[in-house]
């Protein structure tokens, strides 16, 4: 039987829209309810306990709005809260973000992989386990990118100042011989063209949003949650400024939509 309830998706801000647009492509009939916790963006520098509290609060709000599954479209929140979310809501399917360490390990030729992430992701258990499982024989060059999330939230995705910062962050990776770079924050794909420009044609850049969308499709089928084949309804909520979020939607993913205050 078809299930018309929406799929919930949340992030600290607009970064999860990189996952949202892949979900729209992968599951064209599913309605999506997106929450941007912009009152607390960025999550990266915050303590895990605080991020866990935010995630549990947002999940409760999405459940209250009758979501049939929830996507934690944030690496930092996935690292801090995914285990607790699954324990609290065992009847609700969750999908989260995992840094693309495994595909990087399979694809690298030089054995050197760069990882761009927030401090919360780099220090998280999920990242450390992925490194232990898939990257024990690799050289990883981990690079926190302080301020990058805020720049993207403010609409700065292609500026000389941003390019200068990216050159500074990518330099240690390129110097070490990295031929593969992992974007371990859902905001970062919005500056992917600039990262590719700085890294050069010999470096592949990986980000997991399409893989996460495929995982959500598997969950939907596994739990018999597939929507009826009709036009979906997409809703957007923010804990911050709805007008600013609405402008970001138009600028980043070409969606003209009202945004509701949460």
mmCIF file of N, CA, C and O in Angstrom, residues 7 47 59-60 65 71 73 75 113 135 141-142 146 157-158 161 169 171 178 196 202 219 225-226 229 251 262:
data_model
loop_
_atom_site.group_PDB
_atom_site.id
_atom_site.type_symbol
_atom_site.label_atom_id
_atom_site.label_comp_id
_atom_site.label_asym_id
_atom_site.label_seq_id
_atom_site.Cartn_x
_atom_site.Cartn_y
_atom_site.Cartn_z
ATOM 1 N N UNK A 7 9.058 12.391 3.844
ATOM 2 C CA UNK A 7 10.346 12.018 4.424
ATOM 3 C C UNK A 7 10.949 13.282 5.024
ATOM 4 O O UNK A 7 11.010 14.320 4.360
ATOM 5 N N UNK A 47 29.948 21.222 21.066
ATOM 6 C CA UNK A 47 30.169 19.925 21.719
ATOM 7 C C UNK A 47 29.142 18.891 21.256
ATOM 8 O O UNK A 47 27.986 19.250 20.980
ATOM 9 N N UNK A 59 14.198 15.880 15.395
ATOM 10 C CA UNK A 59 13.568 14.598 15.063
ATOM 11 C C UNK A 59 12.169 14.515 15.676
ATOM 12 O O UNK A 59 11.222 14.018 15.038
ATOM 13 N N UNK A 60 12.016 15.012 16.899
ATOM 14 C CA UNK A 60 10.690 15.016 17.543
ATOM 15 C C UNK A 60 9.713 15.888 16.752
ATOM 16 O O UNK A 60 8.538 15.526 16.573
ATOM 17 N N UNK A 65 5.209 15.911 12.784
ATOM 18 C CA UNK A 65 4.649 16.279 11.481
ATOM 19 C C UNK A 65 4.462 15.059 10.582
ATOM 20 O O UNK A 65 4.350 15.176 9.376
ATOM 21 N N UNK A 71 16.158 11.686 7.357
ATOM 22 C CA UNK A 71 17.517 11.724 6.839
ATOM 23 C C UNK A 71 18.291 12.787 7.625
ATOM 24 O O UNK A 71 17.918 13.959 7.618
ATOM 25 N N UNK A 73 20.972 14.871 7.310
ATOM 26 C CA UNK A 73 21.794 15.310 6.179
ATOM 27 C C UNK A 73 22.920 16.226 6.646
ATOM 28 O O UNK A 73 23.145 17.304 6.098
ATOM 29 N N UNK A 75 26.947 15.659 8.447
ATOM 30 C CA UNK A 75 27.972 14.737 8.942
ATOM 31 C C UNK A 75 28.180 14.875 10.444
ATOM 32 O O UNK A 75 28.306 13.879 11.168
ATOM 33 N N UNK A 113 44.918 10.456 0.662
ATOM 34 C CA UNK A 113 43.562 10.987 0.541
ATOM 35 C C UNK A 113 43.418 12.194 1.457
ATOM 36 O O UNK A 113 43.780 12.147 2.632
ATOM 37 N N UNK A 135 40.700 2.591 5.744
ATOM 38 C CA UNK A 135 41.832 3.439 5.363
ATOM 39 C C UNK A 135 43.078 3.180 6.196
ATOM 40 O O UNK A 135 43.956 4.045 6.279
ATOM 41 N N UNK A 141 45.143 13.053 4.976
ATOM 42 C CA UNK A 141 45.471 14.434 5.336
ATOM 43 C C UNK A 141 44.148 15.112 5.685
ATOM 44 O O UNK A 141 43.368 15.479 4.802
ATOM 45 N N UNK A 142 43.878 15.232 6.982
ATOM 46 C CA UNK A 142 42.605 15.777 7.446
ATOM 47 C C UNK A 142 42.705 17.295 7.581
ATOM 48 O O UNK A 142 43.646 17.806 8.188
ATOM 49 N N UNK A 146 37.532 25.948 9.026
ATOM 50 C CA UNK A 146 36.767 26.894 9.850
ATOM 51 C C UNK A 146 36.266 28.087 9.048
ATOM 52 O O UNK A 146 37.019 28.701 8.301
ATOM 53 N N UNK A 157 29.949 31.538 -2.535
ATOM 54 C CA UNK A 157 30.363 30.246 -3.081
ATOM 55 C C UNK A 157 31.395 30.374 -4.195
ATOM 56 O O UNK A 157 31.899 29.371 -4.695
ATOM 57 N N UNK A 158 31.717 31.612 -4.597
ATOM 58 C CA UNK A 158 32.678 31.792 -5.683
ATOM 59 C C UNK A 158 33.248 33.213 -5.599
ATOM 60 O O UNK A 158 32.773 34.116 -6.282
ATOM 61 N N UNK A 161 38.276 35.692 -2.197
ATOM 62 C CA UNK A 161 38.620 35.397 -0.802
ATOM 63 C C UNK A 161 38.431 33.909 -0.499
ATOM 64 O O UNK A 161 39.272 33.287 0.164
ATOM 65 N N UNK A 169 43.809 25.632 2.392
ATOM 66 C CA UNK A 169 43.386 24.358 2.977
ATOM 67 C C UNK A 169 43.823 23.157 2.144
ATOM 68 O O UNK A 169 44.147 22.097 2.685
ATOM 69 N N UNK A 171 46.440 23.013 0.073
ATOM 70 C CA UNK A 171 47.891 22.941 -0.139
ATOM 71 C C UNK A 171 48.541 21.747 0.564
ATOM 72 O O UNK A 171 49.327 21.016 -0.065
ATOM 73 N N UNK A 178 48.067 13.838 -2.481
ATOM 74 C CA UNK A 178 46.689 13.347 -2.529
ATOM 75 C C UNK A 178 46.148 13.409 -3.957
ATOM 76 O O UNK A 178 46.274 14.424 -4.638
ATOM 77 N N UNK A 196 37.479 21.959 -7.331
ATOM 78 C CA UNK A 196 38.063 21.272 -8.499
ATOM 79 C C UNK A 196 39.048 22.179 -9.230
ATOM 80 O O UNK A 196 40.093 21.716 -9.708
ATOM 81 N N UNK A 202 43.860 16.360 -12.088
ATOM 82 C CA UNK A 202 44.358 15.037 -11.684
ATOM 83 C C UNK A 202 43.827 14.564 -10.353
ATOM 84 O O UNK A 202 44.162 13.462 -9.894
ATOM 85 N N UNK A 219 15.801 2.050 1.939
ATOM 86 C CA UNK A 219 15.019 2.039 3.187
ATOM 87 C C UNK A 219 13.525 2.131 2.898
ATOM 88 O O UNK A 219 12.720 1.435 3.516
ATOM 89 N N UNK A 225 7.407 1.820 2.344
ATOM 90 C CA UNK A 225 7.006 3.202 2.570
ATOM 91 C C UNK A 225 6.868 4.006 1.278
ATOM 92 O O UNK A 225 6.739 5.232 1.317
ATOM 93 N N UNK A 226 6.899 3.335 0.154
ATOM 94 C CA UNK A 226 6.903 4.029 -1.137
ATOM 95 C C UNK A 226 5.652 4.888 -1.317
ATOM 96 O O UNK A 226 4.541 4.470 -1.018
ATOM 97 N N UNK A 229 2.372 7.323 -6.969
ATOM 98 C CA UNK A 229 2.982 8.012 -8.117
ATOM 99 C C UNK A 229 2.161 9.245 -8.479
ATOM 100 O O UNK A 229 1.296 9.214 -9.357
ATOM 101 N N UNK A 251 18.839 30.492 -4.714
ATOM 102 C CA UNK A 251 20.220 30.652 -5.188
ATOM 103 C C UNK A 251 20.930 29.313 -5.348
ATOM 104 O O UNK A 251 21.645 29.091 -6.331
ATOM 105 N N UNK A 262 10.313 27.482 12.337
ATOM 106 C CA UNK A 262 10.145 26.378 13.283
ATOM 107 C C UNK A 262 10.527 26.881 14.664
ATOM 108 O O UNK A 262 11.682 27.267 14.866
#
